[in-house]
């Protein structure tokens, strides 16, 4: 944990940096009069540490030196499913921002994303994308509506310090769901801390239930290939995932008292050392350190256990997109920024090294394991380019890195994704708050409700 003094100093530093960014905005009007294009771009969620803003400021300076006709204005930003549509409709989003793969289909169908097909073709890397990932930003019209910039796989994150206190080997984390349950009880019995936690609100409960269904060989939705889908929530794998939660909570007492966690709050609890294990995307190490102040020495990551006849690891990620309301001049500037800030470091050695060096010198994480947005070969090559600047505890992530390539990636459900996730939130919450919850009845009702949404 940070001391109050360090937190105050960090807060002052962040405010100073934000003030500098705001200064760019205040001076932007004059810049616009001189022919500069002001571009409002997403930076970090509220609460990011001073080092994150320092790194962004350094990158902003590098970009503006190369493109002096564009004035970058950083805007704090965090995607949240329940409020995103309101922000977008109200025009309060930046010109360039990021959205999860799961929302891209709905947003582009609603005309809420900018067509960037010509820009991607002109840049010459349309064919370099992983086809599965590119599909997430391709509309029914065949046009591309965003730049896939980061992908992740499902992972089990665990606290190495709590493992040791419980007599567990942090270098040999659980490899089955039953071993996770046993480790959770050992942690809780030895430390009094939550052995295992799970997200349950703001669509994250449905997200993780879907992830664990896939890991157990099931699927919650079948894609018909024509924009429609069939709900398959009521299956043995989903039932097993809910039974696991019931048993950890009610039979073992290892779950803890907090059953209303989402992405932000579960990260906060884990970073503070209050949670032994939880599942999420493999990309969260940066946020845990940067936004939640985690001591990197406690961190461990491994793959999610696979079981059943057709198991897989639920993949996801986000895309850089452009607001559909911007004019052509701003769109051109936005494409230039996305290419420079997000894309070039994935495919160009000089850009990759500059990005890694800048982040490293600002104390930001470099080398967190991800799934390749482009080819695996290019991803592996890029890791070699930045080897001198990788500063994350790769040995503590080895249980994930060594095994993830043996797992089959599975994309998230494509139709009414977030709406169905919201439905499943209530199922997860019921199991975690009612010891006598009827899982079969809950799944049957969720199946009916989900299909009604898919049929709309």
Short mmCIF file of C-alpha atoms in Angstrom, two decimals:
data_model
loop_
_atom_site.label_atom_id
_atom_site.label_comp_id
_atom_site.label_asym_id
_atom_site.label_seq_id
_atom_site.Cartn_x
_atom_site.Cartn_y
_atom_site.Cartn_z
CA UNK A 1 0.00 0.00 0.00
CA UNK A 2 1.08 3.54 -0.64
CA UNK A 3 1.65 5.72 2.38
CA UNK A 4 -0.61 8.82 2.72
CA UNK A 5 2.40 11.03 1.98
CA UNK A 6 3.32 9.17 -1.20
CA UNK A 7 -0.30 9.17 -2.29
CA UNK A 8 -0.55 12.92 -1.76
CA UNK A 9 2.66 13.59 -3.67
CA UNK A 10 1.51 11.34 -6.49
CA UNK A 11 -1.84 13.10 -6.54
CA UNK A 12 -0.18 16.51 -6.79
CA UNK A 13 2.04 15.24 -9.60
CA UNK A 14 -0.96 13.88 -11.46
CA UNK A 15 -2.84 17.15 -11.06
CA UNK A 16 0.17 19.04 -12.32
CA UNK A 17 0.43 16.82 -15.37
CA UNK A 18 -3.30 17.01 -16.00
CA UNK A 19 -2.97 20.76 -15.67
CA UNK A 20 -0.30 20.65 -18.36
CA UNK A 21 -2.60 18.63 -20.59
CA UNK A 22 -5.38 21.08 -19.88
CA UNK A 23 -2.96 23.82 -20.81
CA UNK A 24 -2.62 22.19 -24.22
CA UNK A 25 -6.38 22.35 -24.50
CA UNK A 26 -6.53 25.98 -23.45
CA UNK A 27 -3.91 26.88 -26.02
CA UNK A 28 -5.63 24.76 -28.62
CA UNK A 29 -7.92 27.57 -29.78
CA UNK A 30 -4.95 29.68 -30.75
CA UNK A 31 -3.35 26.64 -32.39
CA UNK A 32 -6.50 26.06 -34.41
CA UNK A 33 -6.34 29.67 -35.62
CA UNK A 34 -2.80 28.93 -36.84
CA UNK A 35 -3.99 25.94 -38.82
CA UNK A 36 -3.33 23.21 -36.26
CA UNK A 37 -5.86 20.44 -35.85
CA UNK A 38 -6.90 19.87 -32.25
CA UNK A 39 -7.39 16.19 -31.51
CA UNK A 40 -8.96 15.00 -28.25
CA UNK A 41 -7.62 11.52 -27.47
CA UNK A 42 -8.34 9.05 -24.68
CA UNK A 43 -5.59 8.62 -22.11
CA UNK A 44 -6.17 6.71 -18.85
CA UNK A 45 -8.96 5.95 -16.38
CA UNK A 46 -9.35 8.45 -13.52
CA UNK A 47 -6.84 7.63 -10.80
CA UNK A 48 -3.89 6.67 -12.99
CA UNK A 49 -0.57 7.48 -11.35
CA UNK A 50 1.70 10.39 -12.18
CA UNK A 51 4.16 8.18 -14.06
CA UNK A 52 1.45 7.21 -16.55
CA UNK A 53 0.78 10.85 -17.36
CA UNK A 54 4.49 11.57 -17.58
CA UNK A 55 4.86 8.76 -20.12
CA UNK A 56 1.91 10.08 -22.10
CA UNK A 57 3.31 13.62 -22.03
CA UNK A 58 6.62 12.33 -23.39
CA UNK A 59 4.85 10.46 -26.18
CA UNK A 60 2.67 13.45 -26.94
CA UNK A 61 5.80 15.57 -27.35
CA UNK A 62 7.37 12.97 -29.65
CA UNK A 63 4.25 12.85 -31.80
CA UNK A 64 3.82 16.61 -32.06
CA UNK A 65 7.46 16.99 -33.04
CA UNK A 66 6.85 14.59 -35.93
CA UNK A 67 3.42 16.04 -36.75
CA UNK A 68 3.54 19.72 -35.75
CA UNK A 69 0.21 20.48 -37.41
CA UNK A 70 -1.69 18.32 -34.89
CA UNK A 71 -2.31 19.43 -31.30
CA UNK A 72 -2.95 16.43 -29.01
CA UNK A 73 -5.31 16.99 -26.07
CA UNK A 74 -5.36 14.13 -23.56
CA UNK A 75 -8.72 13.26 -22.00
CA UNK A 76 -9.26 10.90 -19.05
CA UNK A 77 -11.36 7.99 -20.23
CA UNK A 78 -12.68 4.66 -18.98
CA UNK A 79 -15.14 2.46 -20.85
CA UNK A 80 -18.14 1.31 -18.83
CA UNK A 81 -20.91 -0.65 -20.50
CA UNK A 82 -23.92 0.86 -18.70
CA UNK A 83 -22.91 4.50 -19.35
CA UNK A 84 -21.09 4.31 -22.66
CA UNK A 85 -24.11 4.84 -24.92
CA UNK A 86 -25.09 7.95 -22.95
CA UNK A 87 -21.59 9.39 -23.25
CA UNK A 88 -21.49 8.70 -26.95
CA UNK A 89 -24.93 10.18 -27.59
CA UNK A 90 -24.09 13.22 -25.46
CA UNK A 91 -20.87 13.94 -27.34
CA UNK A 92 -18.71 13.75 -24.21
CA UNK A 93 -16.29 11.16 -25.59
CA UNK A 94 -12.88 12.03 -27.08
CA UNK A 95 -12.34 12.10 -30.86
CA UNK A 96 -10.25 8.93 -30.49
CA UNK A 97 -11.16 6.36 -27.86
CA UNK A 98 -11.22 2.62 -27.31
CA UNK A 99 -14.10 0.14 -26.99
CA UNK A 100 -14.16 -3.61 -26.28
CA UNK A 101 -14.51 -6.03 -29.16
CA UNK A 102 -17.84 -7.09 -27.71
CA UNK A 103 -19.38 -3.66 -28.25
CA UNK A 104 -17.95 -2.96 -31.67
CA UNK A 105 -20.61 -4.91 -33.60
CA UNK A 106 -23.49 -3.15 -31.89
CA UNK A 107 -21.89 0.27 -32.20
CA UNK A 108 -21.10 -0.06 -35.88
CA UNK A 109 -24.60 -1.41 -36.60
CA UNK A 110 -25.97 1.70 -34.88
CA UNK A 111 -23.78 3.97 -36.99
CA UNK A 112 -21.78 5.05 -33.96
CA UNK A 113 -18.30 4.31 -35.35
CA UNK A 114 -16.36 5.88 -38.21
CA UNK A 115 -15.63 3.86 -41.37
CA UNK A 116 -11.83 3.59 -41.59
CA UNK A 117 -11.54 1.02 -44.39
CA UNK A 118 -9.76 3.36 -46.82
CA UNK A 119 -7.36 4.54 -44.13
CA UNK A 120 -6.35 1.02 -43.10
CA UNK A 121 -5.95 -0.01 -46.76
CA UNK A 122 -3.84 3.07 -47.45
CA UNK A 123 -1.61 2.33 -44.48
CA UNK A 124 -1.05 -1.10 -45.99
CA UNK A 125 -1.70 -3.43 -43.10
CA UNK A 126 -5.24 -4.70 -43.58
CA UNK A 127 -3.90 -8.15 -44.50
CA UNK A 128 -1.54 -8.19 -41.51
CA UNK A 129 -4.31 -8.46 -38.91
CA UNK A 130 -5.28 -11.74 -37.33
CA UNK A 131 -8.46 -12.53 -39.35
CA UNK A 132 -10.40 -13.60 -36.25
CA UNK A 133 -9.65 -10.27 -34.59
CA UNK A 134 -10.32 -8.18 -37.72
CA UNK A 135 -13.76 -9.77 -37.95
CA UNK A 136 -14.68 -7.99 -34.73
CA UNK A 137 -14.50 -4.60 -36.43
CA UNK A 138 -15.86 -5.56 -39.83
CA UNK A 139 -19.49 -4.71 -40.55
CA UNK A 140 -22.04 -6.63 -42.58
CA UNK A 141 -21.16 -4.25 -45.43
CA UNK A 142 -17.59 -5.56 -45.43
CA UNK A 143 -16.17 -2.25 -44.24
CA UNK A 144 -13.78 -1.83 -41.31
CA UNK A 145 -14.80 0.43 -38.43
CA UNK A 146 -11.83 0.42 -36.08
CA UNK A 147 -8.21 -0.51 -35.46
CA UNK A 148 -7.74 -3.68 -33.35
CA UNK A 149 -4.94 -2.61 -31.06
CA UNK A 150 -4.78 -5.08 -28.17
CA UNK A 151 -6.03 -8.60 -27.45
CA UNK A 152 -6.02 -10.78 -24.37
CA UNK A 153 -6.89 -14.28 -23.25
CA UNK A 154 -8.65 -15.35 -20.08
CA UNK A 155 -6.24 -15.83 -17.17
CA UNK A 156 -6.18 -16.72 -13.49
CA UNK A 157 -4.46 -14.01 -11.44
CA UNK A 158 -3.15 -14.93 -8.01
CA UNK A 159 -1.38 -13.41 -5.02
CA UNK A 160 1.99 -15.09 -4.54
CA UNK A 161 2.35 -13.74 -1.00
CA UNK A 162 -0.99 -15.22 0.11
CA UNK A 163 -0.03 -18.50 -1.56
CA UNK A 164 3.13 -18.67 0.54
CA UNK A 165 1.28 -17.79 3.74
CA UNK A 166 -1.11 -20.66 3.01
CA UNK A 167 1.74 -23.13 2.39
CA UNK A 168 1.12 -23.19 -1.37
CA UNK A 169 3.79 -23.07 -4.06
CA UNK A 170 3.38 -19.81 -6.06
CA UNK A 171 5.52 -21.26 -8.87
CA UNK A 172 3.09 -24.17 -9.22
CA UNK A 173 -0.39 -22.60 -9.28
CA UNK A 174 -3.64 -24.61 -9.60
CA UNK A 175 -4.21 -26.42 -12.89
CA UNK A 176 -7.79 -27.61 -12.32
CA UNK A 177 -10.94 -25.96 -10.95
CA UNK A 178 -10.88 -28.35 -8.01
CA UNK A 179 -7.32 -27.27 -7.21
CA UNK A 180 -8.44 -23.62 -7.35
CA UNK A 181 -11.17 -24.42 -4.84
CA UNK A 182 -8.69 -26.19 -2.55
CA UNK A 183 -6.20 -23.32 -2.79
CA UNK A 184 -8.93 -20.78 -2.07
CA UNK A 185 -9.88 -22.58 1.13
CA UNK A 186 -6.25 -22.91 2.19
CA UNK A 187 -5.72 -19.16 1.68
CA UNK A 188 -8.86 -18.20 3.56
CA UNK A 189 -8.17 -20.60 6.45
CA UNK A 190 -4.55 -19.42 6.82
CA UNK A 191 -4.99 -15.68 6.31
CA UNK A 192 -8.66 -14.79 6.72
CA UNK A 193 -8.52 -13.14 3.29
CA UNK A 194 -10.78 -13.92 0.35
CA UNK A 195 -9.42 -17.07 -1.28
CA UNK A 196 -11.27 -16.61 -4.56
CA UNK A 197 -13.36 -13.69 -5.83
CA UNK A 198 -15.39 -13.06 -8.96
CA UNK A 199 -16.91 -10.05 -10.69
CA UNK A 200 -20.69 -9.87 -10.55
CA UNK A 201 -22.00 -6.44 -11.62
CA UNK A 202 -21.93 -4.00 -14.56
CA UNK A 203 -21.96 -6.87 -17.09
CA UNK A 204 -18.71 -8.31 -15.73
CA UNK A 205 -20.44 -11.19 -13.94
CA UNK A 206 -21.89 -12.37 -17.24
CA UNK A 207 -18.54 -11.87 -18.94
CA UNK A 208 -16.69 -14.07 -16.47
CA UNK A 209 -19.45 -16.68 -16.32
CA UNK A 210 -19.22 -16.91 -20.12
CA UNK A 211 -15.43 -17.20 -19.91
CA UNK A 212 -15.65 -20.04 -17.42
CA UNK A 213 -18.35 -21.77 -19.47
CA UNK A 214 -16.01 -21.76 -22.47
CA UNK A 215 -13.14 -23.07 -20.31
CA UNK A 216 -15.34 -25.98 -19.24
CA UNK A 217 -16.22 -26.88 -22.84
CA UNK A 218 -19.58 -25.10 -23.18
CA UNK A 219 -20.87 -22.08 -25.09
CA UNK A 220 -23.54 -19.57 -24.14
CA UNK A 221 -24.46 -18.65 -27.71
CA UNK A 222 -24.42 -20.21 -31.17
CA UNK A 223 -23.78 -17.85 -34.08
CA UNK A 224 -26.01 -18.52 -37.09
CA UNK A 225 -23.65 -16.63 -39.38
CA UNK A 226 -26.32 -14.20 -40.57
CA UNK A 227 -26.35 -11.71 -37.72
CA UNK A 228 -28.65 -13.87 -35.59
CA UNK A 229 -27.85 -16.32 -32.82
CA UNK A 230 -29.34 -19.01 -30.58
CA UNK A 231 -28.96 -18.87 -26.82
CA UNK A 232 -27.29 -21.95 -25.31
CA UNK A 233 -26.87 -20.69 -21.76
CA UNK A 234 -28.64 -23.66 -20.17
CA UNK A 235 -25.78 -26.14 -20.52
CA UNK A 236 -23.75 -28.38 -18.23
CA UNK A 237 -20.62 -26.19 -18.37
CA UNK A 238 -22.43 -23.04 -17.22
CA UNK A 239 -24.13 -25.05 -14.50
CA UNK A 240 -20.74 -26.39 -13.34
CA UNK A 241 -19.31 -22.85 -13.25
CA UNK A 242 -22.19 -21.65 -11.07
CA UNK A 243 -21.96 -24.72 -8.83
CA UNK A 244 -18.27 -23.94 -8.33
CA UNK A 245 -19.17 -20.41 -7.16
CA UNK A 246 -21.86 -21.79 -4.84
CA UNK A 247 -19.46 -24.28 -3.28
CA UNK A 248 -16.62 -21.80 -2.78
CA UNK A 249 -19.04 -19.30 -1.23
CA UNK A 250 -21.41 -21.44 0.83
CA UNK A 251 -19.66 -24.76 1.51
CA UNK A 252 -16.07 -23.55 1.93
CA UNK A 253 -16.60 -19.96 3.10
CA UNK A 254 -13.64 -18.95 0.94
CA UNK A 255 -15.33 -16.33 -1.21
CA UNK A 256 -15.47 -13.45 1.22
CA UNK A 257 -18.24 -10.95 1.89
CA UNK A 258 -17.93 -8.73 -1.20
CA UNK A 259 -20.23 -10.04 -3.91
CA UNK A 260 -20.74 -6.77 -5.80
CA UNK A 261 -17.36 -6.44 -7.51
CA UNK A 262 -16.73 -5.31 -11.08
CA UNK A 263 -13.56 -4.83 -13.14
CA UNK A 264 -12.34 -1.81 -11.22
CA UNK A 265 -13.24 -2.89 -7.70
CA UNK A 266 -11.93 -6.43 -7.99
CA UNK A 267 -8.62 -5.06 -9.29
CA UNK A 268 -8.55 -2.67 -6.35
CA UNK A 269 -9.16 -5.47 -3.85
CA UNK A 270 -6.53 -7.69 -5.45
CA UNK A 271 -3.94 -4.91 -5.63
CA UNK A 272 -4.51 -4.22 -1.93
CA UNK A 273 -3.71 -7.84 -1.09
CA UNK A 274 -7.24 -8.81 -0.07
CA UNK A 275 -7.93 -11.46 -2.73
CA UNK A 276 -6.05 -14.68 -3.37
CA UNK A 277 -7.29 -15.48 -6.90
CA UNK A 278 -9.68 -14.26 -9.60
CA UNK A 279 -10.17 -14.58 -13.33
CA UNK A 280 -9.96 -11.75 -15.84
CA UNK A 281 -8.13 -10.84 -19.04
CA UNK A 282 -4.40 -11.47 -19.29
CA UNK A 283 -3.71 -7.77 -19.90
CA UNK A 284 -4.50 -6.30 -16.49
CA UNK A 285 -1.03 -6.23 -14.92
CA UNK A 286 -0.41 -2.72 -16.23
CA UNK A 287 -3.64 -1.41 -14.70
CA UNK A 288 -2.97 -3.20 -11.40
CA UNK A 289 0.37 -1.45 -11.02
CA UNK A 290 -0.41 1.87 -12.72
CA UNK A 291 -3.97 2.53 -11.56
CA UNK A 292 -4.30 0.51 -8.36
CA UNK A 293 -0.82 0.67 -6.82
CA UNK A 294 -0.09 -3.07 -6.66
CA UNK A 295 3.31 -4.23 -5.44
CA UNK A 296 4.55 -6.30 -8.38
CA UNK A 297 6.20 -8.86 -6.09
CA UNK A 298 2.83 -10.31 -5.06
CA UNK A 299 1.64 -10.91 -8.61
CA UNK A 300 1.25 -14.25 -10.34
CA UNK A 301 -0.62 -15.29 -13.49
CA UNK A 302 -1.50 -18.62 -14.99
CA UNK A 303 -3.94 -20.02 -17.55
CA UNK A 304 -7.55 -20.77 -16.72
CA UNK A 305 -8.07 -24.54 -16.29
CA UNK A 306 -9.55 -26.40 -19.26
CA UNK A 307 -11.98 -29.31 -19.00
CA UNK A 308 -14.76 -30.93 -21.02
CA UNK A 309 -14.89 -32.00 -24.66
CA UNK A 310 -14.38 -28.65 -26.39
CA UNK A 311 -12.70 -26.21 -23.99
CA UNK A 312 -11.19 -22.91 -24.99
CA UNK A 313 -9.92 -19.65 -23.60
CA UNK A 314 -12.23 -16.70 -24.09
CA UNK A 315 -10.39 -13.98 -25.91
CA UNK A 316 -11.17 -10.31 -26.06
CA UNK A 317 -9.53 -6.96 -26.37
CA UNK A 318 -10.25 -3.50 -27.55
CA UNK A 319 -10.14 -1.37 -30.66
CA UNK A 320 -9.16 2.21 -31.28
CA UNK A 321 -12.05 4.02 -32.92
CA UNK A 322 -12.96 7.47 -34.17
CA UNK A 323 -16.12 9.35 -33.29
CA UNK A 324 -18.48 9.44 -36.28
CA UNK A 325 -19.17 13.13 -35.65
CA UNK A 326 -15.71 14.48 -36.50
CA UNK A 327 -14.94 16.30 -39.75
CA UNK A 328 -12.56 14.98 -42.42
CA UNK A 329 -9.60 17.03 -41.18
CA UNK A 330 -10.00 15.69 -37.65
CA UNK A 331 -10.52 12.16 -38.98
CA UNK A 332 -7.22 12.39 -40.88
CA UNK A 333 -5.47 13.55 -37.71
CA UNK A 334 -7.11 10.75 -35.74
CA UNK A 335 -5.88 8.11 -38.20
CA UNK A 336 -2.37 9.54 -37.96
CA UNK A 337 -2.48 9.40 -34.15
CA UNK A 338 -3.88 5.85 -34.00
CA UNK A 339 -1.27 4.61 -36.45
CA UNK A 340 1.55 6.28 -34.51
CA UNK A 341 0.38 5.65 -30.94
CA UNK A 342 -1.21 2.21 -31.19
CA UNK A 343 -0.25 0.40 -34.37
CA UNK A 344 3.31 1.09 -35.44
CA UNK A 345 4.80 -0.34 -32.25
CA UNK A 346 3.23 -3.67 -33.23
CA UNK A 347 4.96 -3.89 -36.59
CA UNK A 348 7.89 -1.49 -36.79
CA UNK A 349 11.09 -2.07 -34.81
CA UNK A 350 12.02 1.59 -34.38
CA UNK A 351 8.51 2.48 -33.21
CA UNK A 352 8.40 -0.51 -30.86
CA UNK A 353 11.75 0.36 -29.28
CA UNK A 354 10.84 4.04 -28.89
CA UNK A 355 7.53 3.15 -27.23
CA UNK A 356 9.12 0.58 -24.91
CA UNK A 357 12.01 2.88 -24.00
CA UNK A 358 9.68 5.79 -23.23
CA UNK A 359 7.38 3.68 -21.08
CA UNK A 360 10.28 2.04 -19.28
CA UNK A 361 11.94 5.35 -18.47
CA UNK A 362 8.62 6.60 -17.06
CA UNK A 363 8.22 3.54 -14.86
CA UNK A 364 5.41 2.00 -16.91
CA UNK A 365 4.96 -1.72 -17.52
CA UNK A 366 6.59 -3.14 -20.64
CA UNK A 367 6.13 -6.75 -21.78
CA UNK A 368 2.80 -7.81 -20.27
CA UNK A 369 1.76 -11.03 -22.10
CA UNK A 370 -0.92 -10.46 -24.75
CA UNK A 371 -2.44 -12.30 -27.66
CA UNK A 372 -1.16 -11.16 -31.05
CA UNK A 373 -3.38 -8.66 -32.87
CA UNK A 374 -1.26 -9.41 -35.93
CA UNK A 375 0.54 -12.71 -36.60
CA UNK A 376 2.19 -14.66 -33.80
CA UNK A 377 5.47 -14.44 -35.70
CA UNK A 378 5.33 -10.65 -35.72
CA UNK A 379 4.36 -10.61 -32.05
CA UNK A 380 7.31 -12.84 -31.11
CA UNK A 381 9.63 -10.65 -33.18
CA UNK A 382 8.34 -7.50 -31.48
CA UNK A 383 9.11 -9.03 -28.08
CA UNK A 384 12.69 -9.54 -29.23
CA UNK A 385 12.89 -5.90 -30.35
CA UNK A 386 11.95 -4.62 -26.89
CA UNK A 387 13.74 -7.27 -24.81
CA UNK A 388 16.09 -4.71 -23.24
CA UNK A 389 13.15 -2.69 -21.91
CA UNK A 390 10.84 -5.42 -20.59
CA UNK A 391 10.35 -4.69 -16.90
CA UNK A 392 7.42 -6.85 -15.84
CA UNK A 393 8.09 -9.95 -13.69
CA UNK A 394 8.04 -12.39 -16.59
CA UNK A 395 9.03 -15.34 -14.37
CA UNK A 396 5.92 -14.75 -12.27
CA UNK A 397 3.83 -14.83 -15.46
CA UNK A 398 5.52 -17.93 -16.88
CA UNK A 399 2.71 -20.33 -15.88
CA UNK A 400 0.54 -18.33 -18.30
CA UNK A 401 3.09 -17.58 -21.02
CA UNK A 402 4.30 -21.19 -21.21
CA UNK A 403 0.81 -22.70 -21.57
CA UNK A 404 -1.43 -20.20 -23.34
CA UNK A 405 -0.40 -21.29 -26.84
CA UNK A 406 -1.73 -24.78 -26.07
CA UNK A 407 -5.23 -23.40 -25.48
CA UNK A 408 -7.77 -22.75 -28.22
CA UNK A 409 -8.86 -19.09 -28.41
CA UNK A 410 -12.61 -18.53 -28.58
CA UNK A 411 -14.20 -15.19 -29.42
CA UNK A 412 -16.87 -13.62 -27.26
CA UNK A 413 -20.53 -14.05 -28.25
CA UNK A 414 -21.35 -11.66 -31.11
CA UNK A 415 -25.06 -10.86 -30.74
CA UNK A 416 -26.45 -8.61 -27.96
CA UNK A 417 -23.27 -9.41 -26.04
CA UNK A 418 -23.47 -6.84 -23.28
CA UNK A 419 -27.22 -7.23 -22.87
CA UNK A 420 -26.84 -10.96 -22.32
CA UNK A 421 -23.92 -10.36 -19.96
CA UNK A 422 -26.19 -8.06 -17.95
CA UNK A 423 -28.78 -10.85 -17.75
CA UNK A 424 -26.18 -13.29 -16.50
CA UNK A 425 -25.02 -10.78 -13.87
CA UNK A 426 -28.29 -11.41 -12.02
CA UNK A 427 -27.73 -15.17 -12.14
CA UNK A 428 -24.24 -14.85 -10.66
CA UNK A 429 -25.49 -12.45 -7.99
CA UNK A 430 -28.31 -14.80 -7.00
CA UNK A 431 -25.94 -17.73 -6.54
CA UNK A 432 -23.60 -15.58 -4.43
CA UNK A 433 -26.35 -14.12 -2.22
CA UNK A 434 -28.76 -17.04 -1.83
CA UNK A 435 -27.39 -20.29 -0.45
CA UNK A 436 -30.46 -22.14 -1.70
CA UNK A 437 -30.54 -20.65 -5.18
CA UNK A 438 -31.98 -23.08 -7.75
CA UNK A 439 -29.27 -23.09 -10.42
CA UNK A 440 -31.32 -25.17 -12.87
CA UNK A 441 -34.25 -22.76 -12.63
CA UNK A 442 -31.99 -19.73 -12.94
CA UNK A 443 -30.40 -21.09 -16.10
CA UNK A 444 -33.74 -22.04 -17.64
CA UNK A 445 -35.06 -18.52 -17.09
CA UNK A 446 -31.84 -16.92 -18.33
CA UNK A 447 -32.04 -19.07 -21.45
CA UNK A 448 -35.57 -17.82 -22.18
CA UNK A 449 -34.74 -14.19 -21.43
CA UNK A 450 -31.57 -14.24 -23.52
CA UNK A 451 -33.33 -15.77 -26.51
CA UNK A 452 -35.98 -13.07 -26.31
CA UNK A 453 -33.26 -10.46 -26.57
CA UNK A 454 -31.59 -12.26 -29.45
CA UNK A 455 -34.92 -12.41 -31.28
CA UNK A 456 -35.58 -8.67 -30.97
#
